[in-house]
Amino acid sequence: MHLLEEIKMPKIVDHENQKEIIAGAAWKVIQNNGIENATVRKIAQESGLSPGALRHYFNSQDQLLEFAMKLVVEHVEQRFLNINVQTDSITLACAKEILLNLIPIDEERMLEMEVWLSLSIKALNESSLKKISDDTYDLIFKAIFNVLRQLNEAHLLKPNLDLELEAQRLHILIDGLSLQRIISPHKITIEQVNIILEEYISELSNVHSNNIS
């Protein structure tokens, strides 16, 4: 037997990557079976691990769900980071594309939003999840406000707008569109989402054209 064949190389496991795989399995279980059925056993089965192996990465179901919720936030943040727009180059169309990252307009974002809504409901009675939910709400508001601030600094908005109030209104609109996309995706299409968001931004702008695409 060759010497190298006698040596059993240890299996190298990326701890963080494995945690993300498990969290992804939790997403699927939540989507297919509901948050109330997202047990350690079912999540372990979905991820191809034994419950004992899963507990090597997460000590409890609560810890796993916290990580799953944070992973949704990280995905959204990454999409924002991938869009690097300077104030002097922002346009109304660019602002719309940035904001669309907050709305489930494809399968990936539909899954994220379904998981987020399920965990947000559970967060009403779970303090650790509630903190993540509250912090994320604040971060999203700041992101929306920042988009409006950039548009304002680029002189693309009507003068004397209350940017904080408009950011709140836009946040509510985005939340409503997202919820409708989850509840009735056949009734509120991606095209309609685009139109509604375009019309809202156009109402705030000092640009006379109705088409900001």
PDB file of N, CA and C in Angstrom, residues 13-116:
ATOM      1  N   VAL A  13     -14.007  21.365   7.514  1.00  0.00           N
ATOM      2  CA  VAL A  13     -15.363  21.918   7.416  1.00  0.00           C
ATOM      3  C   VAL A  13     -15.323  23.402   7.732  1.00  0.00           C
ATOM      4  N   ASP A  14     -15.830  24.202   6.829  1.00  0.00           N
ATOM      5  CA  ASP A  14     -15.940  25.638   7.048  1.00  0.00           C
ATOM      6  C   ASP A  14     -17.119  25.870   7.987  1.00  0.00           C
ATOM      7  N   HIS A  15     -16.813  26.247   9.223  1.00  0.00           N
ATOM      8  CA  HIS A  15     -17.841  26.350  10.263  1.00  0.00           C
ATOM      9  C   HIS A  15     -18.939  27.348   9.876  1.00  0.00           C
ATOM     10  N   GLU A  16     -18.540  28.538   9.428  1.00  0.00           N
ATOM     11  CA  GLU A  16     -19.526  29.569   9.090  1.00  0.00           C
ATOM     12  C   GLU A  16     -20.345  29.172   7.864  1.00  0.00           C
ATOM     13  N   ASN A  17     -19.668  28.553   6.896  1.00  0.00           N
ATOM     14  CA  ASN A  17     -20.398  28.121   5.698  1.00  0.00           C
ATOM     15  C   ASN A  17     -21.425  27.055   6.051  1.00  0.00           C
ATOM     16  N   GLN A  18     -21.056  26.151   6.955  1.00  0.00           N
ATOM     17  CA  GLN A  18     -21.982  25.097   7.376  1.00  0.00           C
ATOM     18  C   GLN A  18     -23.178  25.697   8.116  1.00  0.00           C
ATOM     19  N   LYS A  19     -22.931  26.737   8.908  1.00  0.00           N
ATOM     20  CA  LYS A  19     -24.027  27.400   9.619  1.00  0.00           C
ATOM     21  C   LYS A  19     -24.998  28.036   8.629  1.00  0.00           C
ATOM     22  N   GLU A  20     -24.455  28.604   7.542  1.00  0.00           N
ATOM     23  CA  GLU A  20     -25.318  29.212   6.536  1.00  0.00           C
ATOM     24  C   GLU A  20     -26.129  28.156   5.801  1.00  0.00           C
ATOM     25  N   ILE A  21     -25.524  26.983   5.577  1.00  0.00           N
ATOM     26  CA  ILE A  21     -26.249  25.886   4.939  1.00  0.00           C
ATOM     27  C   ILE A  21     -27.407  25.437   5.828  1.00  0.00           C
ATOM     28  N   ILE A  22     -27.145  25.344   7.125  1.00  0.00           N
ATOM     29  CA  ILE A  22     -28.187  24.946   8.070  1.00  0.00           C
ATOM     30  C   ILE A  22     -29.292  26.003   8.121  1.00  0.00           C
ATOM     31  N   ALA A  23     -28.889  27.277   8.135  1.00  0.00           N
ATOM     32  CA  ALA A  23     -29.880  28.361   8.149  1.00  0.00           C
ATOM     33  C   ALA A  23     -30.713  28.336   6.874  1.00  0.00           C
ATOM     34  N   GLY A  24     -30.074  28.024   5.739  1.00  0.00           N
ATOM     35  CA  GLY A  24     -30.811  27.899   4.480  1.00  0.00           C
ATOM     36  C   GLY A  24     -31.824  26.768   4.539  1.00  0.00           C
ATOM     37  N   ALA A  25     -31.436  25.677   5.207  1.00  0.00           N
ATOM     38  CA  ALA A  25     -32.377  24.569   5.397  1.00  0.00           C
ATOM     39  C   ALA A  25     -33.537  25.009   6.270  1.00  0.00           C
ATOM     40  N   ALA A  26     -33.247  25.821   7.278  1.00  0.00           N
ATOM     41  CA  ALA A  26     -34.308  26.353   8.146  1.00  0.00           C
ATOM     42  C   ALA A  26     -35.266  27.216   7.340  1.00  0.00           C
ATOM     43  N   TRP A  27     -34.738  28.015   6.411  1.00  0.00           N
ATOM     44  CA  TRP A  27     -35.587  28.826   5.540  1.00  0.00           C
ATOM     45  C   TRP A  27     -36.586  27.940   4.792  1.00  0.00           C
ATOM     46  N   LYS A  28     -36.071  26.855   4.221  1.00  0.00           N
ATOM     47  CA  LYS A  28     -36.931  25.982   3.422  1.00  0.00           C
ATOM     48  C   LYS A  28     -38.011  25.319   4.275  1.00  0.00           C
ATOM     49  N   VAL A  29     -37.623  24.914   5.489  1.00  0.00           N
ATOM     50  CA  VAL A  29     -38.596  24.295   6.388  1.00  0.00           C
ATOM     51  C   VAL A  29     -39.670  25.303   6.764  1.00  0.00           C
ATOM     52  N   ILE A  30     -39.258  26.527   7.069  1.00  0.00           N
ATOM     53  CA  ILE A  30     -40.217  27.587   7.418  1.00  0.00           C
ATOM     54  C   ILE A  30     -41.153  27.859   6.249  1.00  0.00           C
ATOM     55  N   GLN A  31     -40.599  27.925   5.045  1.00  0.00           N
ATOM     56  CA  GLN A  31     -41.418  28.203   3.862  1.00  0.00           C
ATOM     57  C   GLN A  31     -42.409  27.071   3.590  1.00  0.00           C
ATOM     58  N   ASN A  32     -41.957  25.830   3.719  1.00  0.00           N
ATOM     59  CA  ASN A  32     -42.790  24.684   3.348  1.00  0.00           C
ATOM     60  C   ASN A  32     -43.710  24.198   4.464  1.00  0.00           C
ATOM     61  N   ASN A  33     -43.277  24.377   5.710  1.00  0.00           N
ATOM     62  CA  ASN A  33     -44.025  23.789   6.831  1.00  0.00           C
ATOM     63  C   ASN A  33     -44.505  24.804   7.866  1.00  0.00           C
ATOM     64  N   GLY A  34     -44.055  26.066   7.756  1.00  0.00           N
ATOM     65  CA  GLY A  34     -44.458  27.072   8.732  1.00  0.00           C
ATOM     66  C   GLY A  34     -43.480  27.157   9.892  1.00  0.00           C
ATOM     67  N   ILE A  35     -43.428  28.315  10.519  1.00  0.00           N
ATOM     68  CA  ILE A  35     -42.493  28.553  11.604  1.00  0.00           C
ATOM     69  C   ILE A  35     -42.751  27.632  12.788  1.00  0.00           C
ATOM     70  N   GLU A  36     -44.015  27.266  13.018  1.00  0.00           N
ATOM     71  CA  GLU A  36     -44.346  26.423  14.166  1.00  0.00           C
ATOM     72  C   GLU A  36     -43.810  24.999  14.009  1.00  0.00           C
ATOM     73  N   ASN A  37     -43.493  24.612  12.779  1.00  0.00           N
ATOM     74  CA  ASN A  37     -42.968  23.273  12.527  1.00  0.00           C
ATOM     75  C   ASN A  37     -41.473  23.264  12.222  1.00  0.00           C
ATOM     76  N   ALA A  38     -40.824  24.400  12.447  1.00  0.00           N
ATOM     77  CA  ALA A  38     -39.381  24.489  12.187  1.00  0.00           C
ATOM     78  C   ALA A  38     -38.612  23.921  13.374  1.00  0.00           C
ATOM     79  N   THR A  39     -38.728  22.621  13.558  1.00  0.00           N
ATOM     80  CA  THR A  39     -38.066  21.954  14.673  1.00  0.00           C
ATOM     81  C   THR A  39     -36.623  21.621  14.310  1.00  0.00           C
ATOM     82  N   VAL A  40     -35.814  21.364  15.335  1.00  0.00           N
ATOM     83  CA  VAL A  40     -34.424  20.976  15.119  1.00  0.00           C
ATOM     84  C   VAL A  40     -34.359  19.711  14.268  1.00  0.00           C
ATOM     85  N   ARG A  41     -35.256  18.770  14.532  1.00  0.00           N
ATOM     86  CA  ARG A  41     -35.254  17.504  13.792  1.00  0.00           C
ATOM     87  C   ARG A  41     -35.511  17.720  12.306  1.00  0.00           C
ATOM     88  N   LYS A  42     -36.524  18.537  11.979  1.00  0.00           N
ATOM     89  CA  LYS A  42     -36.853  18.774  10.577  1.00  0.00           C
ATOM     90  C   LYS A  42     -35.769  19.571   9.867  1.00  0.00           C
ATOM     91  N   ILE A  43     -35.201  20.550  10.568  1.00  0.00           N
ATOM     92  CA  ILE A  43     -34.140  21.357   9.959  1.00  0.00           C
ATOM     93  C   ILE A  43     -32.894  20.506   9.743  1.00  0.00           C
ATOM     94  N   ALA A  44     -32.591  19.647  10.707  1.00  0.00           N
ATOM     95  CA  ALA A  44     -31.448  18.746  10.569  1.00  0.00           C
ATOM     96  C   ALA A  44     -31.645  17.823   9.372  1.00  0.00           C
ATOM     97  N   GLN A  45     -32.865  17.299   9.237  1.00  0.00           N
ATOM     98  CA  GLN A  45     -33.173  16.404   8.124  1.00  0.00           C
ATOM     99  C   GLN A  45     -33.020  17.128   6.789  1.00  0.00           C
ATOM    100  N   GLU A  46     -33.505  18.368   6.720  1.00  0.00           N
ATOM    101  CA  GLU A  46     -33.418  19.157   5.489  1.00  0.00           C
ATOM    102  C   GLU A  46     -31.964  19.457   5.122  1.00  0.00           C
ATOM    103  N   SER A  47     -31.125  19.640   6.131  1.00  0.00           N
ATOM    104  CA  SER A  47     -29.719  19.983   5.889  1.00  0.00           C
ATOM    105  C   SER A  47     -28.826  18.757   5.748  1.00  0.00           C
ATOM    106  N   GLY A  48     -29.416  17.563   5.924  1.00  0.00           N
ATOM    107  CA  GLY A  48     -28.643  16.344   5.773  1.00  0.00           C
ATOM    108  C   GLY A  48     -27.772  16.007   6.961  1.00  0.00           C
ATOM    109  N   LEU A  49     -28.128  16.538   8.135  1.00  0.00           N
ATOM    110  CA  LEU A  49     -27.369  16.287   9.356  1.00  0.00           C
ATOM    111  C   LEU A  49     -28.238  15.562  10.374  1.00  0.00           C
ATOM    112  N   SER A  50     -27.600  14.978  11.349  1.00  0.00           N
ATOM    113  CA  SER A  50     -28.337  14.427  12.481  1.00  0.00           C
ATOM    114  C   SER A  50     -28.627  15.569  13.447  1.00  0.00           C
ATOM    115  N   PRO A  51     -29.671  15.466  14.266  1.00  0.00           N
ATOM    116  CA  PRO A  51     -29.934  16.521  15.265  1.00  0.00           C
ATOM    117  C   PRO A  51     -28.717  16.787  16.150  1.00  0.00           C
ATOM    118  N   GLY A  52     -27.964  15.734  16.482  1.00  0.00           N
ATOM    119  CA  GLY A  52     -26.772  15.900  17.304  1.00  0.00           C
ATOM    120  C   GLY A  52     -25.707  16.708  16.599  1.00  0.00           C
ATOM    121  N   ALA A  53     -25.520  16.440  15.299  1.00  0.00           N
ATOM    122  CA  ALA A  53     -24.529  17.185  14.520  1.00  0.00           C
ATOM    123  C   ALA A  53     -24.941  18.647  14.374  1.00  0.00           C
ATOM    124  N   LEU A  54     -26.239  18.875  14.205  1.00  0.00           N
ATOM    125  CA  LEU A  54     -26.722  20.254  14.077  1.00  0.00           C
ATOM    126  C   LEU A  54     -26.439  21.052  15.345  1.00  0.00           C
ATOM    127  N   ARG A  55     -26.591  20.399  16.495  1.00  0.00           N
ATOM    128  CA  ARG A  55     -26.361  21.093  17.771  1.00  0.00           C
ATOM    129  C   ARG A  55     -24.891  21.441  17.981  1.00  0.00           C
ATOM    130  N   HIS A  56     -24.022  20.876  17.153  1.00  0.00           N
ATOM    131  CA  HIS A  56     -22.616  21.269  17.188  1.00  0.00           C
ATOM    132  C   HIS A  56     -22.461  22.710  16.724  1.00  0.00           C
ATOM    133  N   TYR A  57     -23.389  23.153  15.879  1.00  0.00           N
ATOM    134  CA  TYR A  57     -23.331  24.513  15.332  1.00  0.00           C
ATOM    135  C   TYR A  57     -24.275  25.471  16.048  1.00  0.00           C
ATOM    136  N   PHE A  58     -25.392  24.953  16.536  1.00  0.00           N
ATOM    137  CA  PHE A  58     -26.366  25.779  17.235  1.00  0.00           C
ATOM    138  C   PHE A  58     -26.816  25.054  18.499  1.00  0.00           C
ATOM    139  N   ASN A  59     -26.720  25.735  19.625  1.00  0.00           N
ATOM    140  CA  ASN A  59     -27.050  25.104  20.901  1.00  0.00           C
ATOM    141  C   ASN A  59     -28.542  24.892  21.108  1.00  0.00           C
ATOM    142  N   SER A  60     -29.348  25.697  20.394  1.00  0.00           N
ATOM    143  CA  SER A  60     -30.795  25.629  20.601  1.00  0.00           C
ATOM    144  C   SER A  60     -31.519  26.053  19.335  1.00  0.00           C
ATOM    145  N   GLN A  61     -32.809  25.760  19.304  1.00  0.00           N
ATOM    146  CA  GLN A  61     -33.637  26.205  18.178  1.00  0.00           C
ATOM    147  C   GLN A  61     -33.661  27.727  18.104  1.00  0.00           C
ATOM    148  N   ASP A  62     -33.752  28.388  19.250  1.00  0.00           N
ATOM    149  CA  ASP A  62     -33.787  29.851  19.269  1.00  0.00           C
ATOM    150  C   ASP A  62     -32.524  30.442  18.641  1.00  0.00           C
ATOM    151  N   GLN A  63     -31.384  29.870  18.979  1.00  0.00           N
ATOM    152  CA  GLN A  63     -30.120  30.361  18.432  1.00  0.00           C
ATOM    153  C   GLN A  63     -30.090  30.186  16.914  1.00  0.00           C
ATOM    154  N   LEU A  64     -30.608  29.062  16.442  1.00  0.00           N
ATOM    155  CA  LEU A  64     -30.658  28.800  15.014  1.00  0.00           C
ATOM    156  C   LEU A  64     -31.576  29.786  14.305  1.00  0.00           C
ATOM    157  N   LEU A  65     -32.742  30.048  14.875  1.00  0.00           N
ATOM    158  CA  LEU A  65     -33.687  30.972  14.239  1.00  0.00           C
ATOM    159  C   LEU A  65     -33.142  32.407  14.240  1.00  0.00           C
ATOM    160  N   GLU A  66     -32.416  32.770  15.282  1.00  0.00           N
ATOM    161  CA  GLU A  66     -31.777  34.092  15.310  1.00  0.00           C
ATOM    162  C   GLU A  66     -30.791  34.221  14.157  1.00  0.00           C
ATOM    163  N   PHE A  67     -29.988  33.185  13.965  1.00  0.00           N
ATOM    164  CA  PHE A  67     -29.012  33.204  12.878  1.00  0.00           C
ATOM    165  C   PHE A  67     -29.714  33.254  11.525  1.00  0.00           C
ATOM    166  N   ALA A  68     -30.800  32.492  11.387  1.00  0.00           N
ATOM    167  CA  ALA A  68     -31.562  32.474  10.136  1.00  0.00           C
ATOM    168  C   ALA A  68     -32.129  33.853   9.820  1.00  0.00           C
ATOM    169  N   MET A  69     -32.578  34.553  10.858  1.00  0.00           N
ATOM    170  CA  MET A  69     -33.127  35.895  10.670  1.00  0.00           C
ATOM    171  C   MET A  69     -32.030  36.879  10.280  1.00  0.00           C
ATOM    172  N   LYS A  70     -30.879  36.770  10.936  1.00  0.00           N
ATOM    173  CA  LYS A  70     -29.753  37.653  10.621  1.00  0.00           C
ATOM    174  C   LYS A  70     -29.253  37.411   9.201  1.00  0.00           C
ATOM    175  N   LEU A  71     -29.348  36.164   8.741  1.00  0.00           N
ATOM    176  CA  LEU A  71     -28.886  35.844   7.399  1.00  0.00           C
ATOM    177  C   LEU A  71     -29.741  36.525   6.335  1.00  0.00           C
ATOM    178  N   VAL A  72     -31.028  36.662   6.598  1.00  0.00           N
ATOM    179  CA  VAL A  72     -31.893  37.409   5.675  1.00  0.00           C
ATOM    180  C   VAL A  72     -31.389  38.839   5.560  1.00  0.00           C
ATOM    181  N   VAL A  73     -31.083  39.444   6.702  1.00  0.00           N
ATOM    182  CA  VAL A  73     -30.603  40.824   6.731  1.00  0.00           C
ATOM    183  C   VAL A  73     -29.286  40.944   5.967  1.00  0.00           C
ATOM    184  N   GLU A  74     -28.392  39.980   6.167  1.00  0.00           N
ATOM    185  CA  GLU A  74     -27.096  40.010   5.488  1.00  0.00           C
ATOM    186  C   GLU A  74     -27.259  39.950   3.977  1.00  0.00           C
ATOM    187  N   HIS A  75     -28.213  39.160   3.499  1.00  0.00           N
ATOM    188  CA  HIS A  75     -28.451  39.061   2.057  1.00  0.00           C
ATOM    189  C   HIS A  75     -28.915  40.402   1.498  1.00  0.00           C
ATOM    190  N   VAL A  76     -29.805  41.056   2.214  1.00  0.00           N
ATOM    191  CA  VAL A  76     -30.300  42.364   1.769  1.00  0.00           C
ATOM    192  C   VAL A  76     -29.166  43.388   1.794  1.00  0.00           C
ATOM    193  N   GLU A  77     -28.391  43.389   2.870  1.00  0.00           N
ATOM    194  CA  GLU A  77     -27.264  44.321   2.985  1.00  0.00           C
ATOM    195  C   GLU A  77     -26.264  44.109   1.860  1.00  0.00           C
ATOM    196  N   GLN A  78     -26.011  42.845   1.502  1.00  0.00           N
ATOM    197  CA  GLN A  78     -25.052  42.558   0.443  1.00  0.00           C
ATOM    198  C   GLN A  78     -25.526  43.112  -0.888  1.00  0.00           C
ATOM    199  N   ARG A  79     -26.826  43.021  -1.141  1.00  0.00           N
ATOM    200  CA  ARG A  79     -27.345  43.581  -2.392  1.00  0.00           C
ATOM    201  C   ARG A  79     -27.149  45.089  -2.428  1.00  0.00           C
ATOM    202  N   PHE A  80     -27.315  45.742  -1.281  1.00  0.00           N
ATOM    203  CA  PHE A  80     -27.082  47.181  -1.228  1.00  0.00           C
ATOM    204  C   PHE A  80     -25.605  47.503  -1.434  1.00  0.00           C
ATOM    205  N   LEU A  81     -24.731  46.702  -0.843  1.00  0.00           N
ATOM    206  CA  LEU A  81     -23.290  46.931  -0.982  1.00  0.00           C
ATOM    207  C   LEU A  81     -22.836  46.752  -2.423  1.00  0.00           C
ATOM    208  N   ASN A  82     -23.524  45.896  -3.149  1.00  0.00           N
ATOM    209  CA  ASN A  82     -23.171  45.668  -4.543  1.00  0.00           C
ATOM    210  C   ASN A  82     -23.545  46.838  -5.440  1.00  0.00           C
ATOM    211  N   ILE A  83     -24.355  47.761  -4.900  1.00  0.00           N
ATOM    212  CA  ILE A  83     -24.751  48.957  -5.653  1.00  0.00           C
ATOM    213  C   ILE A  83     -24.036  50.151  -5.031  1.00  0.00           C
ATOM    214  N   ASN A  84     -22.968  50.566  -5.634  1.00  0.00           N
ATOM    215  CA  ASN A  84     -22.178  51.681  -5.104  1.00  0.00           C
ATOM    216  C   ASN A  84     -22.442  52.914  -5.959  1.00  0.00           C
ATOM    217  N   VAL A  85     -23.348  53.755  -5.492  1.00  0.00           N
ATOM    218  CA  VAL A  85     -23.748  54.936  -6.259  1.00  0.00           C
ATOM    219  C   VAL A  85     -23.355  56.193  -5.496  1.00  0.00           C
ATOM    220  N   GLN A  86     -22.643  57.079  -6.158  1.00  0.00           N
ATOM    221  CA  GLN A  86     -22.275  58.350  -5.561  1.00  0.00           C
ATOM    222  C   GLN A  86     -23.391  59.369  -5.759  1.00  0.00           C
ATOM    223  N   THR A  87     -23.476  60.324  -4.861  1.00  0.00           N
ATOM    224  CA  THR A  87     -24.538  61.333  -4.928  1.00  0.00           C
ATOM    225  C   THR A  87     -24.552  62.058  -6.262  1.00  0.00           C
ATOM    226  N   ASP A  88     -23.359  62.348  -6.804  1.00  0.00           N
ATOM    227  CA  ASP A  88     -23.310  63.132  -8.043  1.00  0.00           C
ATOM    228  C   ASP A  88     -23.656  62.312  -9.281  1.00  0.00           C
ATOM    229  N   SER A  89     -23.888  61.000  -9.096  1.00  0.00           N
ATOM    230  CA  SER A  89     -24.232  60.168 -10.253  1.00  0.00           C
ATOM    231  C   SER A  89     -25.571  59.460 -10.094  1.00  0.00           C
ATOM    232  N   ILE A  90     -26.273  59.705  -9.002  1.00  0.00           N
ATOM    233  CA  ILE A  90     -27.547  59.023  -8.781  1.00  0.00           C
ATOM    234  C   ILE A  90     -28.621  59.601  -9.697  1.00  0.00           C
ATOM    235  N   THR A  91     -29.520  58.750 -10.138  1.00  0.00           N
ATOM    236  CA  THR A  91     -30.656  59.159 -10.965  1.00  0.00           C
ATOM    237  C   THR A  91     -31.929  58.608 -10.329  1.00  0.00           C
ATOM    238  N   LEU A  92     -33.079  59.048 -10.811  1.00  0.00           N
ATOM    239  CA  LEU A  92     -34.342  58.536 -10.305  1.00  0.00           C
ATOM    240  C   LEU A  92     -34.479  57.051 -10.614  1.00  0.00           C
ATOM    241  N   ALA A  93     -34.035  56.648 -11.801  1.00  0.00           N
ATOM    242  CA  ALA A  93     -34.106  55.240 -12.172  1.00  0.00           C
ATOM    243  C   ALA A  93     -33.206  54.398 -11.277  1.00  0.00           C
ATOM    244  N   CYS A  94     -32.037  54.931 -10.967  1.00  0.00           N
ATOM    245  CA  CYS A  94     -31.110  54.215 -10.089  1.00  0.00           C
ATOM    246  C   CYS A  94     -31.707  54.072  -8.690  1.00  0.00           C
ATOM    247  N   ALA A  95     -32.343  55.125  -8.203  1.00  0.00           N
ATOM    248  CA  ALA A  95     -32.986  55.084  -6.882  1.00  0.00           C
ATOM    249  C   ALA A  95     -34.055  54.008  -6.840  1.00  0.00           C
ATOM    250  N   LYS A  96     -34.823  53.894  -7.928  1.00  0.00           N
ATOM    251  CA  LYS A  96     -35.865  52.858  -7.976  1.00  0.00           C
ATOM    252  C   LYS A  96     -35.245  51.469  -7.920  1.00  0.00           C
ATOM    253  N   GLU A  97     -34.162  51.258  -8.648  1.00  0.00           N
ATOM    254  CA  GLU A  97     -33.508  49.951  -8.646  1.00  0.00           C
ATOM    255  C   GLU A  97     -32.959  49.607  -7.269  1.00  0.00           C
ATOM    256  N   ILE A  98     -32.452  50.601  -6.564  1.00  0.00           N
ATOM    257  CA  ILE A  98     -31.949  50.367  -5.208  1.00  0.00           C
ATOM    258  C   ILE A  98     -33.087  49.929  -4.299  1.00  0.00           C
ATOM    259  N   LEU A  99     -34.203  50.642  -4.368  1.00  0.00           N
ATOM    260  CA  LEU A  99     -35.348  50.343  -3.501  1.00  0.00           C
ATOM    261  C   LEU A  99     -36.003  49.006  -3.836  1.00  0.00           C
ATOM    262  N   LEU A 100     -35.899  48.572  -5.090  1.00  0.00           N
ATOM    263  CA  LEU A 100     -36.471  47.285  -5.481  1.00  0.00           C
ATOM    264  C   LEU A 100     -35.798  46.125  -4.753  1.00  0.00           C
ATOM    265  N   ASN A 101     -34.589  46.366  -4.239  1.00  0.00           N
ATOM    266  CA  ASN A 101     -33.901  45.327  -3.480  1.00  0.00           C
ATOM    267  C   ASN A 101     -34.618  44.986  -2.185  1.00  0.00           C
ATOM    268  N   LEU A 102     -35.543  45.847  -1.772  1.00  0.00           N
ATOM    269  CA  LEU A 102     -36.298  45.621  -0.539  1.00  0.00           C
ATOM    270  C   LEU A 102     -37.626  44.915  -0.791  1.00  0.00           C
ATOM    271  N   ILE A 103     -37.928  44.650  -2.051  1.00  0.00           N
ATOM    272  CA  ILE A 103     -39.221  44.065  -2.421  1.00  0.00           C
ATOM    273  C   ILE A 103     -38.997  42.702  -3.067  1.00  0.00           C
ATOM    274  N   PRO A 104     -39.775  41.686  -2.704  1.00  0.00           N
ATOM    275  CA  PRO A 104     -39.593  40.350  -3.289  1.00  0.00           C
ATOM    276  C   PRO A 104     -40.066  40.272  -4.736  1.00  0.00           C
ATOM    277  N   ILE A 105     -39.140  40.478  -5.665  1.00  0.00           N
ATOM    278  CA  ILE A 105     -39.494  40.468  -7.083  1.00  0.00           C
ATOM    279  C   ILE A 105     -38.895  39.269  -7.815  1.00  0.00           C
ATOM    280  N   ASP A 106     -38.217  38.373  -7.082  1.00  0.00           N
ATOM    281  CA  ASP A 106     -37.732  37.135  -7.684  1.00  0.00           C
ATOM    282  C   ASP A 106     -37.834  36.024  -6.640  1.00  0.00           C
ATOM    283  N   GLU A 107     -37.520  34.797  -7.045  1.00  0.00           N
ATOM    284  CA  GLU A 107     -37.697  33.650  -6.149  1.00  0.00           C
ATOM    285  C   GLU A 107     -36.840  33.769  -4.888  1.00  0.00           C
ATOM    286  N   GLU A 108     -35.616  34.220  -5.045  1.00  0.00           N
ATOM    287  CA  GLU A 108     -34.724  34.353  -3.888  1.00  0.00           C
ATOM    288  C   GLU A 108     -35.301  35.322  -2.862  1.00  0.00           C
ATOM    289  N   ARG A 109     -35.739  36.476  -3.336  1.00  0.00           N
ATOM    290  CA  ARG A 109     -36.277  37.481  -2.421  1.00  0.00           C
ATOM    291  C   ARG A 109     -37.654  37.096  -1.879  1.00  0.00           C
ATOM    292  N   MET A 110     -38.404  36.307  -2.658  1.00  0.00           N
ATOM    293  CA  MET A 110     -39.687  35.805  -2.151  1.00  0.00           C
ATOM    294  C   MET A 110     -39.446  34.894  -0.954  1.00  0.00           C
ATOM    295  N   LEU A 111     -38.451  34.014  -1.079  1.00  0.00           N
ATOM    296  CA  LEU A 111     -38.114  33.111   0.024  1.00  0.00           C
ATOM    297  C   LEU A 111     -37.661  33.911   1.245  1.00  0.00           C
ATOM    298  N   GLU A 112     -36.779  34.877   1.025  1.00  0.00           N
ATOM    299  CA  GLU A 112     -36.285  35.694   2.135  1.00  0.00           C
ATOM    300  C   GLU A 112     -37.429  36.409   2.843  1.00  0.00           C
ATOM    301  N   MET A 113     -38.357  36.964   2.055  1.00  0.00           N
ATOM    302  CA  MET A 113     -39.457  37.716   2.657  1.00  0.00           C
ATOM    303  C   MET A 113     -40.413  36.806   3.415  1.00  0.00           C
ATOM    304  N   GLU A 114     -40.693  35.625   2.876  1.00  0.00           N
ATOM    305  CA  GLU A 114     -41.562  34.674   3.578  1.00  0.00           C
ATOM    306  C   GLU A 114     -40.960  34.295   4.923  1.00  0.00           C
ATOM    307  N   VAL A 115     -39.659  34.023   4.918  1.00  0.00           N
ATOM    308  CA  VAL A 115     -38.955  33.673   6.159  1.00  0.00           C
ATOM    309  C   VAL A 115     -38.969  34.853   7.113  1.00  0.00           C
ATOM    310  N   TRP A 116     -38.694  36.041   6.573  1.00  0.00           N
ATOM    311  CA  TRP A 116     -38.643  37.237   7.418  1.00  0.00           C
ATOM    312  C   TRP A 116     -39.995  37.501   8.083  1.00  0.00           C
TER     313      TRP A 116
END
